[in-house]
mmCIF file of C-alpha atoms and ligand atoms in Angstrom:
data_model
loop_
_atom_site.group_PDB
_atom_site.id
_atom_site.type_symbol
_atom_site.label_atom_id
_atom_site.label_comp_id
_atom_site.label_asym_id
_atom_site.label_seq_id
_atom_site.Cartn_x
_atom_site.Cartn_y
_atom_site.Cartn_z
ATOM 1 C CA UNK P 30 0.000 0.000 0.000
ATOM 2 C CA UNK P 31 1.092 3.965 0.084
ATOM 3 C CA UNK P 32 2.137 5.621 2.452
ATOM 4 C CA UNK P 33 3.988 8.729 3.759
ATOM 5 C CA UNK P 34 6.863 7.512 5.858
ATOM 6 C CA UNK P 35 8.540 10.247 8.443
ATOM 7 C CA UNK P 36 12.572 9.458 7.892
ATOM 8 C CA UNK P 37 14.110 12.033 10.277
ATOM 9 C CA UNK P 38 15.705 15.182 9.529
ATOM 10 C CA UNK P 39 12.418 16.699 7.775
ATOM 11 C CA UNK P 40 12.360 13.927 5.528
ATOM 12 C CA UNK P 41 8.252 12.629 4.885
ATOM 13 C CA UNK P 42 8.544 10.121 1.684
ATOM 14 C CA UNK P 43 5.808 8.754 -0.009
ATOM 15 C CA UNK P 44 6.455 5.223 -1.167
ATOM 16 C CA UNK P 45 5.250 1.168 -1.277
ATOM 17 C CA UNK P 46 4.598 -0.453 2.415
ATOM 18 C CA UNK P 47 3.707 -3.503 3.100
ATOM 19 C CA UNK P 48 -0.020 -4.177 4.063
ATOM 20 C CA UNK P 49 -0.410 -3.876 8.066
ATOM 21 C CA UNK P 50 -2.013 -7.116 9.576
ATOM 22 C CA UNK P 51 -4.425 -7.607 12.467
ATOM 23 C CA UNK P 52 -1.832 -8.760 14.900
ATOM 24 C CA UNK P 53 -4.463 -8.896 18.202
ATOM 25 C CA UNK P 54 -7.335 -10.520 18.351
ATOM 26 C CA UNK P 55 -8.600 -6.416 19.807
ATOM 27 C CA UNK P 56 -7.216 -4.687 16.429
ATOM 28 C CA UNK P 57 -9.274 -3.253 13.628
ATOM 29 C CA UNK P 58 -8.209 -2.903 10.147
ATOM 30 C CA UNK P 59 -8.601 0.962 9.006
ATOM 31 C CA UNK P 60 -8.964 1.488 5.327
ATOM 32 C CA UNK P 61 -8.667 5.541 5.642
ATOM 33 C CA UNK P 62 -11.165 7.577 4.360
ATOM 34 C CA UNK P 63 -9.448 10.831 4.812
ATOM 35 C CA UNK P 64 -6.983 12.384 7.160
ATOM 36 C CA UNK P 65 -5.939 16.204 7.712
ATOM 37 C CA UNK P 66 -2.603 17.445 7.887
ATOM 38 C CA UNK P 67 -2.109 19.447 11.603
ATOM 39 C CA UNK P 68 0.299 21.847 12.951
ATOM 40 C CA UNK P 69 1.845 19.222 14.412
ATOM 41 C CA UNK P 70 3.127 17.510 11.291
ATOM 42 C CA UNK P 71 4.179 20.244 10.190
ATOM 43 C CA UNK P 72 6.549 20.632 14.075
ATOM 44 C CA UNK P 73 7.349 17.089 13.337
ATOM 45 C CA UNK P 74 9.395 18.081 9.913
ATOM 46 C CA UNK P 75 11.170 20.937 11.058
ATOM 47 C CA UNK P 76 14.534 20.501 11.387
ATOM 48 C CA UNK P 77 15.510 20.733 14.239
ATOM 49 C CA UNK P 78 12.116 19.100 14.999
ATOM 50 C CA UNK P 79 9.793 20.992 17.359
ATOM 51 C CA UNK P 80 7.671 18.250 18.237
ATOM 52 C CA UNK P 81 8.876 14.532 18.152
ATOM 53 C CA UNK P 82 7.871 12.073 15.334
ATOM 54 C CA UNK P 83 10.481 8.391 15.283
ATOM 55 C CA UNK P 84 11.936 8.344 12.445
ATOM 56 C CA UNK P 85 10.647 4.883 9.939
ATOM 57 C CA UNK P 86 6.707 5.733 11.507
ATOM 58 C CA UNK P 87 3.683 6.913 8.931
ATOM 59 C CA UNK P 88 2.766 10.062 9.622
ATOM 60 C CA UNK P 89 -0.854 11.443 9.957
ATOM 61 C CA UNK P 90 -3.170 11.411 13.316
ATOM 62 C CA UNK P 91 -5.941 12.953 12.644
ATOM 63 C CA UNK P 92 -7.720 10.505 10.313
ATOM 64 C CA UNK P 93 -10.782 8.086 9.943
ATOM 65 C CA UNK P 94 -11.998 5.499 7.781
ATOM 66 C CA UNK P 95 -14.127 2.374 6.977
ATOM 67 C CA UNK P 96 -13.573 -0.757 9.298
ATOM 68 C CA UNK P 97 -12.232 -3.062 6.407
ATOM 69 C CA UNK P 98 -11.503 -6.186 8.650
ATOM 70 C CA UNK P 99 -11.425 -7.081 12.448
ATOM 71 C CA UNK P 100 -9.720 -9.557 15.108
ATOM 72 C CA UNK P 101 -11.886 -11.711 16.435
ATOM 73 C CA UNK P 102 -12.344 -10.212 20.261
ATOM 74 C CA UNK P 103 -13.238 -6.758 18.448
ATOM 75 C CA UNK P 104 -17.146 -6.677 19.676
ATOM 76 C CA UNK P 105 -18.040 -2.774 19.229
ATOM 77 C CA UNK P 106 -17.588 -2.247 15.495
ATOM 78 C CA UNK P 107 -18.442 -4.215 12.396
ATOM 79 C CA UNK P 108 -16.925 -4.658 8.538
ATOM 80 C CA UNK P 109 -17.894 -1.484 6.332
ATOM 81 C CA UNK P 110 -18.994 0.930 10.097
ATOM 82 C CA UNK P 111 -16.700 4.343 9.738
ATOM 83 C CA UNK P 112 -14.687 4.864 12.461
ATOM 84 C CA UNK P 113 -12.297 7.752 13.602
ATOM 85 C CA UNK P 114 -9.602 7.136 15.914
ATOM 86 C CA UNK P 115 -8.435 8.610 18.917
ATOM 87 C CA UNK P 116 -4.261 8.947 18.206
ATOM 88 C CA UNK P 117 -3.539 8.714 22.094
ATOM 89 C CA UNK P 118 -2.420 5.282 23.398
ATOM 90 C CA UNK P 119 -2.655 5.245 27.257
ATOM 91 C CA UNK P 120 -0.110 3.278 29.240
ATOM 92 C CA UNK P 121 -2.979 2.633 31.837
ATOM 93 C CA UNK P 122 0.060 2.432 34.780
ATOM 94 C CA UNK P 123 1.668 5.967 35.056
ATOM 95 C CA UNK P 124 0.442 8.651 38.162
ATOM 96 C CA UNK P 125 -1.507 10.815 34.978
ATOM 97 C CA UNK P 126 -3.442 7.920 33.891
ATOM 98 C CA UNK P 127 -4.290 6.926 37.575
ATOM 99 C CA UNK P 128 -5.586 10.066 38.562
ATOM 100 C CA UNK P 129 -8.013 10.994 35.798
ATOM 101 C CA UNK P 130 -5.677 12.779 33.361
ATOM 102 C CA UNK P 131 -4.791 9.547 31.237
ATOM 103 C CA UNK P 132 -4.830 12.064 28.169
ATOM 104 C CA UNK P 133 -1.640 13.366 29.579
ATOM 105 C CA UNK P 134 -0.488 9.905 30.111
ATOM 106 C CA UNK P 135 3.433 9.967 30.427
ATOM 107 C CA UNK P 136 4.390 6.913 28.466
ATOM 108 C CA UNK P 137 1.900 7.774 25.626
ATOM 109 C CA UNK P 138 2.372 6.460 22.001
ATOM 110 C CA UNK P 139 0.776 8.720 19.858
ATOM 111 C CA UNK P 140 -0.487 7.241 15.752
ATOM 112 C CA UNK P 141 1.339 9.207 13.362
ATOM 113 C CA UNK P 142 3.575 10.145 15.522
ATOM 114 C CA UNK P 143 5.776 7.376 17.689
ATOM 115 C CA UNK P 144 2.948 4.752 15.890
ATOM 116 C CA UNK P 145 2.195 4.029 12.411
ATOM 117 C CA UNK P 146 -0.967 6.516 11.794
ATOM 118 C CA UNK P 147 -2.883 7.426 9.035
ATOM 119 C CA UNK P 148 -1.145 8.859 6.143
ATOM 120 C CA UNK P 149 -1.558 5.444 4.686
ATOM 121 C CA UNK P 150 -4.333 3.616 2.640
ATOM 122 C CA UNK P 151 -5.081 1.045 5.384
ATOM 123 C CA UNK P 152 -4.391 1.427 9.567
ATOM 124 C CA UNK P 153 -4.718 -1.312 12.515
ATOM 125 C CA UNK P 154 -5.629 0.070 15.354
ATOM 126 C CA UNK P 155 -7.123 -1.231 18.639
ATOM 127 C CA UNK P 156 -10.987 -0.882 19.012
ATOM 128 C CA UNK P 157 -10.417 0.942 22.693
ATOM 129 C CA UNK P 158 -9.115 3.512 20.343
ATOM 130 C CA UNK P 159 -12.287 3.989 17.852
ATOM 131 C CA UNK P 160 -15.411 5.761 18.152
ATOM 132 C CA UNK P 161 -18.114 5.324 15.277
ATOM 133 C CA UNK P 162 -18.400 7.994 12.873
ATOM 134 C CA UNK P 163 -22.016 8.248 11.250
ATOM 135 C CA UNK P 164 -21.729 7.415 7.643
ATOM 136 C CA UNK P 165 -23.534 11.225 6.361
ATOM 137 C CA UNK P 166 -20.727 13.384 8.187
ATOM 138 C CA UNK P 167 -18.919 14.631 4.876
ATOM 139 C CA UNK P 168 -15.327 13.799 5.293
ATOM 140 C CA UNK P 169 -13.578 16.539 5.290
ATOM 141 C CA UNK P 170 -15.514 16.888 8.647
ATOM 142 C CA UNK P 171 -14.776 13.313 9.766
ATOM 143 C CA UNK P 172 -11.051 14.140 9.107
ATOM 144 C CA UNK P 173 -11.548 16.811 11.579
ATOM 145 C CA UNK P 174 -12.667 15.061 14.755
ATOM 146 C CA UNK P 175 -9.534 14.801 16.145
ATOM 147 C CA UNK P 176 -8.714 18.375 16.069
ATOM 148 C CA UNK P 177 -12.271 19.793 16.887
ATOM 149 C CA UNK P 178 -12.159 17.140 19.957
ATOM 150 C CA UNK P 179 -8.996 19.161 21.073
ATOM 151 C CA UNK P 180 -10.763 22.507 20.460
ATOM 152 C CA UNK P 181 -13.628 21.096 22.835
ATOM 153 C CA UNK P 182 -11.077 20.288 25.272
ATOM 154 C CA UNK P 183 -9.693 23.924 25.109
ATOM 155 C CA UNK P 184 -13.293 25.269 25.291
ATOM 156 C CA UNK P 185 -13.974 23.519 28.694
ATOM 157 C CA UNK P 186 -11.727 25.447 29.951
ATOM 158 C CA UNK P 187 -12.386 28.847 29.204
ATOM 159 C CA UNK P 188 -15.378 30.949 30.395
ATOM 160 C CA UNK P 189 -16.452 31.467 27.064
ATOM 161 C CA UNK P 190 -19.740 32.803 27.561
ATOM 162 C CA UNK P 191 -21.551 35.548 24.635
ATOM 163 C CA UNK P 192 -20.728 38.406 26.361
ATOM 164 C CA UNK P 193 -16.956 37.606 26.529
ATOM 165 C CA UNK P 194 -14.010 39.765 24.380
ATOM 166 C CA UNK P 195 -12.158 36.895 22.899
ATOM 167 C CA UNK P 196 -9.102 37.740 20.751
ATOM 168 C CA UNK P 197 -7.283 34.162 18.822
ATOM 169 C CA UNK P 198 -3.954 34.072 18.125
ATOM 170 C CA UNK P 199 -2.890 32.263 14.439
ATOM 171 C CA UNK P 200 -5.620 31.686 11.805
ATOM 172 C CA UNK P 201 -4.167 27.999 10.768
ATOM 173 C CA UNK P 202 -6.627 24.468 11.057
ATOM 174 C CA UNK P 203 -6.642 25.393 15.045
ATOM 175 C CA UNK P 204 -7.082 28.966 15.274
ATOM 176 C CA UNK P 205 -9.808 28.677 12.385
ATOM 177 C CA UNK P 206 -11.596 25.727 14.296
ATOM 178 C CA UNK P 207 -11.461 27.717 17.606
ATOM 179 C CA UNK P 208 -12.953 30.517 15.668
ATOM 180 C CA UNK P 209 -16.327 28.778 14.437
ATOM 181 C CA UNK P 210 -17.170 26.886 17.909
ATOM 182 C CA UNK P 211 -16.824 30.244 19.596
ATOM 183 C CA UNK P 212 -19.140 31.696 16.882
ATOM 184 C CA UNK P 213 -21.746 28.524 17.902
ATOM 185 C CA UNK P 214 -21.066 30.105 21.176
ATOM 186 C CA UNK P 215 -22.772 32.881 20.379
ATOM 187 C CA UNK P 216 -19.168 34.801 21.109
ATOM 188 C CA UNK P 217 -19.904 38.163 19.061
ATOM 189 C CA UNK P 218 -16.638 39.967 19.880
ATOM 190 C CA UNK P 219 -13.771 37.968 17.847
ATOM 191 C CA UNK P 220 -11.002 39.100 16.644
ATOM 192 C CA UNK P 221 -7.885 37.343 14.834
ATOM 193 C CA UNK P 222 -4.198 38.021 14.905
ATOM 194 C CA UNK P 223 -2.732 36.603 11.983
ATOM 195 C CA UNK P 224 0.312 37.639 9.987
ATOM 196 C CA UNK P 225 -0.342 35.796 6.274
ATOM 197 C CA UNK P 226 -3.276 37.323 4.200
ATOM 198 C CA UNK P 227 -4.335 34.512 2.621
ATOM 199 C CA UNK P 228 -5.540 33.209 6.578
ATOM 200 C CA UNK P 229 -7.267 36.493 7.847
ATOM 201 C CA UNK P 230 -9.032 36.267 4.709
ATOM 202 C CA UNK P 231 -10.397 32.634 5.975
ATOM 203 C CA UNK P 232 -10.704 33.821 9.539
ATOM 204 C CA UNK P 233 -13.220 36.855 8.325
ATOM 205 C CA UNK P 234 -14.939 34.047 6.310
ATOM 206 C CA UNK P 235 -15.442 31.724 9.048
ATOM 207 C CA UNK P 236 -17.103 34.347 11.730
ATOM 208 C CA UNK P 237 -14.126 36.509 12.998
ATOM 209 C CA UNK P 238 -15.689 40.353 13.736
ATOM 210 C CA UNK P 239 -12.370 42.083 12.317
ATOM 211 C CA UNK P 240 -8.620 40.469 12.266
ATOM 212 C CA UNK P 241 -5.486 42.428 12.691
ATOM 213 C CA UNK P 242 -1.887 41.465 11.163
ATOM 214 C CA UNK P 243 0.534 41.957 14.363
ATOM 215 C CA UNK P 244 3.121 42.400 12.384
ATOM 216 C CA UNK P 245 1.957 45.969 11.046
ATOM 217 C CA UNK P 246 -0.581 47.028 13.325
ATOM 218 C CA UNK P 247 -0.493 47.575 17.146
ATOM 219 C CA UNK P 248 -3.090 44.733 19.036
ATOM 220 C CA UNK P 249 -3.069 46.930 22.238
ATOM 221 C CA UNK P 250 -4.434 50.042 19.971
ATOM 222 C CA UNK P 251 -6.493 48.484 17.877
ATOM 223 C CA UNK P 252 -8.060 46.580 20.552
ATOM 224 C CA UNK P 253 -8.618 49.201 22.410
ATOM 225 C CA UNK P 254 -10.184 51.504 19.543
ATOM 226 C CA UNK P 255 -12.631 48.184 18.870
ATOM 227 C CA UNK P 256 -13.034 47.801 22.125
ATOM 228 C CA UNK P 257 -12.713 50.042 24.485
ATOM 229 C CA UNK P 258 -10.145 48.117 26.617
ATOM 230 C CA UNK P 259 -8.435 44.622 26.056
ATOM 231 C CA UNK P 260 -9.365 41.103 25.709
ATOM 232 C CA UNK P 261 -11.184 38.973 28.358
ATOM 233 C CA UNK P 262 -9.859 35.490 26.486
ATOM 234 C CA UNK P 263 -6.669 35.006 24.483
ATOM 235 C CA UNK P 264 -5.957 31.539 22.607
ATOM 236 C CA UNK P 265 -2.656 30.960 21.434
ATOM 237 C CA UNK P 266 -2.981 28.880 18.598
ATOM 238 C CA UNK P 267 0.214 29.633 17.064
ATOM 239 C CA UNK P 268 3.065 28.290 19.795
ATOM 240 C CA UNK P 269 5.284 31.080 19.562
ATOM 241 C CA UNK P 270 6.999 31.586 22.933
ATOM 242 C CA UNK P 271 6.919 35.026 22.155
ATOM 243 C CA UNK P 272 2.698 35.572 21.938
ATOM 244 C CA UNK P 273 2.688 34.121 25.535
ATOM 245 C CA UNK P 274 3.945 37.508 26.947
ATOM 246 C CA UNK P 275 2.299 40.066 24.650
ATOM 247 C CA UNK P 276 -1.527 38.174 25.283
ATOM 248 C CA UNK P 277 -1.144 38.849 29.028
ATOM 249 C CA UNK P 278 -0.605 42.209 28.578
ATOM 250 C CA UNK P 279 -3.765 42.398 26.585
ATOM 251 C CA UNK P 280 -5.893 40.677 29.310
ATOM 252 C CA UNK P 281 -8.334 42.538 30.857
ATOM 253 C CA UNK P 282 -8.836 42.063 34.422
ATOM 254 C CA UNK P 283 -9.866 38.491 35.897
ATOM 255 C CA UNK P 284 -9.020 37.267 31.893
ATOM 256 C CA UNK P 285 -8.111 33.795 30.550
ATOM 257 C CA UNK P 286 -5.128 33.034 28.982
ATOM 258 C CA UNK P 287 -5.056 29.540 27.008
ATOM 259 C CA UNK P 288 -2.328 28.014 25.565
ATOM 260 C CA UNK P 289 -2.911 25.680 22.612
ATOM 261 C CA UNK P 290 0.113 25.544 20.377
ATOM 262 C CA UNK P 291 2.773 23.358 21.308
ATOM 263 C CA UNK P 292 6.200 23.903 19.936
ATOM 264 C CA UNK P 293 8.845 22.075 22.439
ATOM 265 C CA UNK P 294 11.122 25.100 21.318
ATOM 266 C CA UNK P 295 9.273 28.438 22.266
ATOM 267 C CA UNK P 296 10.500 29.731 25.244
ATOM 268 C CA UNK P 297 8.918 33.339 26.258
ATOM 269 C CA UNK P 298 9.338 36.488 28.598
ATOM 270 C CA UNK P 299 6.520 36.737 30.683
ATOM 271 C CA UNK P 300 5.967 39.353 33.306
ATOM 272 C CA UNK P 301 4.618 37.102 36.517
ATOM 273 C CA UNK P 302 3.406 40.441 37.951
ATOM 274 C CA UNK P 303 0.951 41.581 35.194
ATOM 275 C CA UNK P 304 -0.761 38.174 35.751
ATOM 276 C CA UNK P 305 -0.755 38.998 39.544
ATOM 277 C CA UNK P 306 -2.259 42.548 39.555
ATOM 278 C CA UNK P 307 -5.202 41.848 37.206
ATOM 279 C CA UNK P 308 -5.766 38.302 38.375
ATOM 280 C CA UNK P 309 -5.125 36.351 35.169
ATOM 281 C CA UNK P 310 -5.720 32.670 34.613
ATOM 282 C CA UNK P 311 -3.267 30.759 32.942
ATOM 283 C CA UNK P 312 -4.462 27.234 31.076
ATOM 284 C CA UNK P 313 -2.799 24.864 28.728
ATOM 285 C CA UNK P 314 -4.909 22.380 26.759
ATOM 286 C CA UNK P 315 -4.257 18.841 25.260
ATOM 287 C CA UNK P 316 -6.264 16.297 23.387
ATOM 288 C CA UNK P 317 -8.710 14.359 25.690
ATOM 289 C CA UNK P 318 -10.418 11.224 24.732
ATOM 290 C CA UNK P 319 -13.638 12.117 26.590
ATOM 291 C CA UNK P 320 -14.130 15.141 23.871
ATOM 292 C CA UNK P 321 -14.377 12.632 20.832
ATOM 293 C CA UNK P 322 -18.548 11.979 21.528
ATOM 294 C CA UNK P 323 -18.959 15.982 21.533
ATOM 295 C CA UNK P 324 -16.695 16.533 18.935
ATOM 296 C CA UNK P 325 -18.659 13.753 16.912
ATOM 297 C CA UNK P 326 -21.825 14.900 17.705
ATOM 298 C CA UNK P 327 -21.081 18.691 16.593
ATOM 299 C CA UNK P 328 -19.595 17.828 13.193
ATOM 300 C CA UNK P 329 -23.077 16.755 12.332
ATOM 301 C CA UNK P 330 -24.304 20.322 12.735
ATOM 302 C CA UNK P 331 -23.933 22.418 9.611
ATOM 303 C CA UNK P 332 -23.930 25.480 11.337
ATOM 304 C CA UNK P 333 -20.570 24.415 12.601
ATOM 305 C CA UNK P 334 -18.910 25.112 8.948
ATOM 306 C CA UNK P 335 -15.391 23.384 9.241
ATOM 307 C CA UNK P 336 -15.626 23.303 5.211
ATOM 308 C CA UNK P 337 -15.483 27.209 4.959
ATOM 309 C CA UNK P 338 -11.041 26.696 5.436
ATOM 310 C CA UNK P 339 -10.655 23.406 4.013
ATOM 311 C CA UNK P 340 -8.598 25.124 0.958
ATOM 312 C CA UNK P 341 -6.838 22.041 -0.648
ATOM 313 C CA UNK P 342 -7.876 18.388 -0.917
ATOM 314 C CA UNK P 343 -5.185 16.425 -2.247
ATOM 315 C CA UNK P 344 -4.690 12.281 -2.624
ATOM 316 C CA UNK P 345 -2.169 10.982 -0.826
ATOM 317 C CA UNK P 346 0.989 10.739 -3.163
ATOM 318 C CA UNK P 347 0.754 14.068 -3.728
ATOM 319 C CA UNK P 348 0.838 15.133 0.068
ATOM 320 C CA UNK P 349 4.124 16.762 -0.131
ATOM 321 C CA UNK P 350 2.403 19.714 -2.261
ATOM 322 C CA UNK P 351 -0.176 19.795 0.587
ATOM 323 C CA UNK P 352 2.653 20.320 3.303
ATOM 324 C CA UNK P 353 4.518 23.121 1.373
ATOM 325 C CA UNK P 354 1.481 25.009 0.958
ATOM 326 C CA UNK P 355 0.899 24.926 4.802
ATOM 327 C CA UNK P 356 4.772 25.672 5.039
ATOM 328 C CA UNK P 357 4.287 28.669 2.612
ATOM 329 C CA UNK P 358 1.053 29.639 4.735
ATOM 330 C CA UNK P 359 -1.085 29.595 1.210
ATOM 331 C CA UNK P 360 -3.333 26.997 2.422
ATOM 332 C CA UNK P 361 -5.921 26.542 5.645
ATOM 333 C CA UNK P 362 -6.857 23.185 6.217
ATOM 334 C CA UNK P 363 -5.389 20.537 3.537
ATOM 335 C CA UNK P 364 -7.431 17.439 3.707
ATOM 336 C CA UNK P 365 -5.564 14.125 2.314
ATOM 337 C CA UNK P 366 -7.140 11.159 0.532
ATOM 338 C CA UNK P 367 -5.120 7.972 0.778
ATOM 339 C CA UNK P 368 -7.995 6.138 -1.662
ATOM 340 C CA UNK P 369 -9.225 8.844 -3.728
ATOM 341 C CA UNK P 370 -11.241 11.646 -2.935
ATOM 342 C CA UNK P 371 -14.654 10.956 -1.536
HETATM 343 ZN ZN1 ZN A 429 -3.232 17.405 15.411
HETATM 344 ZN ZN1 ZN A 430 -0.179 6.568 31.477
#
């Protein structure tokens, strides 16, 4: 079968695998449907990297498909059901997973990542992992589950009520995704920092009230021309070490900061006492399993609109094209077809 293989040093190569096999009798044979490139893979193939990826493992974990064969102990899922899967493999053992935070589990293996994911035309992966995925979800939504799980995650912990000034930092797959559940919100006041035209373009088109390109324009100003003060909520969706600093100073009193991107690199200047004197809340956010049913259940709500950034839909040998757009910031959301577009 194809698949993209992650060789180290930046290297993703397309090329000839061999088949994976049903090796417990738990496992379920994935033939993917579609899959969505993330931030993440994009970390991975940085060199240096800024998020780990070992090296010989296909890429790709946000991804779902149609259940093509199973072992014979799988009990929850049948030939020809679509499933998506959830890329975190809990170790079960470690203080995280013991204590009710097994999404932050410390020995995780992550698909796509440290596991072979779903840049590929076929997957095995254990049924504890799946969830179903109903059959009319289009799939350039279904890609999206993993991602919009995350997103739910991040929204749990954030007072993001209607009345609430929420400014999102970076206009790629997360920041865009962040944008349209806070619209469902009812979140009025939205605005986007972004640097690369082509993305505030797509964050005015998915809901944002106004967007502002940092790099030109001065937040704290225009903010508080829109405004009439700061921001009550700032997402970083970017993972710049740098945007940590500048979004406290933008919090309004008793605001939320949360922290979404993850780049194992970014290292910023904060001032502790600005988050002191107005009271700020700091959060970080990961993916959760327990976000996958609400995730699921949202993507079959139009009104959500996950399709108004999906920019370029590509099959899988020509992924690399999909990745250099993201690289070159000309694309949103690039959605990858390992057996033809559907
Ligand atoms: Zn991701
Ligand atoms: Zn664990």
């Amino acid at each position: 079968m194809l698949a993209a293989v992650f060789k180290g040093n930046g290297v993703l190569s397309v090329e000839e695998v061999p088949m994976p096999e049903i090796k417990n009798d738990t496992d379920v044979l994935i033939k993917v449907r579609a899959a969505s490139i993330c931030g993440s893979d994009l970390h991975i193939l940085k060199v240096p990297p800024a998020q780990y990826g070992a090296p010989g493992t296909i890429m790709g974990h946000e991804f779902y498909g149609e259940v093509a064969e199973i072992g014979s102990g799988v009990t929850q899922f049948e030939v020809g059901d679509y499933v998506v899967v959830d890329n975190i493999l809990k170790c079960h053992t470690c203080i995280d997973c013991k204590t009710g935070h097994d999404n932050l589990c410390q020995n995780a293996k992550i698909y796509g990542q440290t596991l072979d994911g779903g840049f590929a035309q076929y997957s095995v992966i254990p049924e504890a992992q799946l969830f179903h995925m109903p059959k009319e979800v289009p799939s350039y939504y279904a890609a999206q589950t993993e991602p919009l799980s995350c997103v739910m995650n991040g929204m749990s912990k954030i007072p993001a009520t209607p009345d609430k000034k929420v400014l999102v930092y970076g206009a790629g797959p997360i920041g865009l995704i962040y944008t349209r559940v806070l619209k469902l919100y009812g979140i009025k006041h939205l605005a986007v920092a972004e640097m690369a035209p082509l993305r505030r373009e797509y964050a005015e088109k998915c809901g944002a009230e106004f967007t502002v390109d940092p790099s030109k324009e001065d937040l704290k100003q225009v903010l508080q021309e829109r405004w009439g003060g700061g921001c009550d909520i700032a997402i970083d969706a970017v993972g710049v070490g740098s945007i940590f600093g500048e979004a406290v100073e933008l919090l309004n009193g008793g605001g939320t900061m949360l922290i979404v991107g993850q780049n194992a690199n970014a290292v910023s200047n904060v001032k502790p006492a600005t988050i002191v004197r107005n009271e700020l809340t700091v959060k970080g956010m990961y993916c959760a399993h327990n976000t996958f049913p609400t995730a699921i259940k949202l993507l079959q709500n139009e009104e959500l609109g996950l399709e108004k950034f999906v920019t370029n839909k590509v099959e899988l040998k020509d992924i690399l094209a999909g990745i250099e757009a993201l690289r070159k910031q000309e694309a949103c959301r690039v959605i990858v077809y390992p057996n033809g577009i559907c």
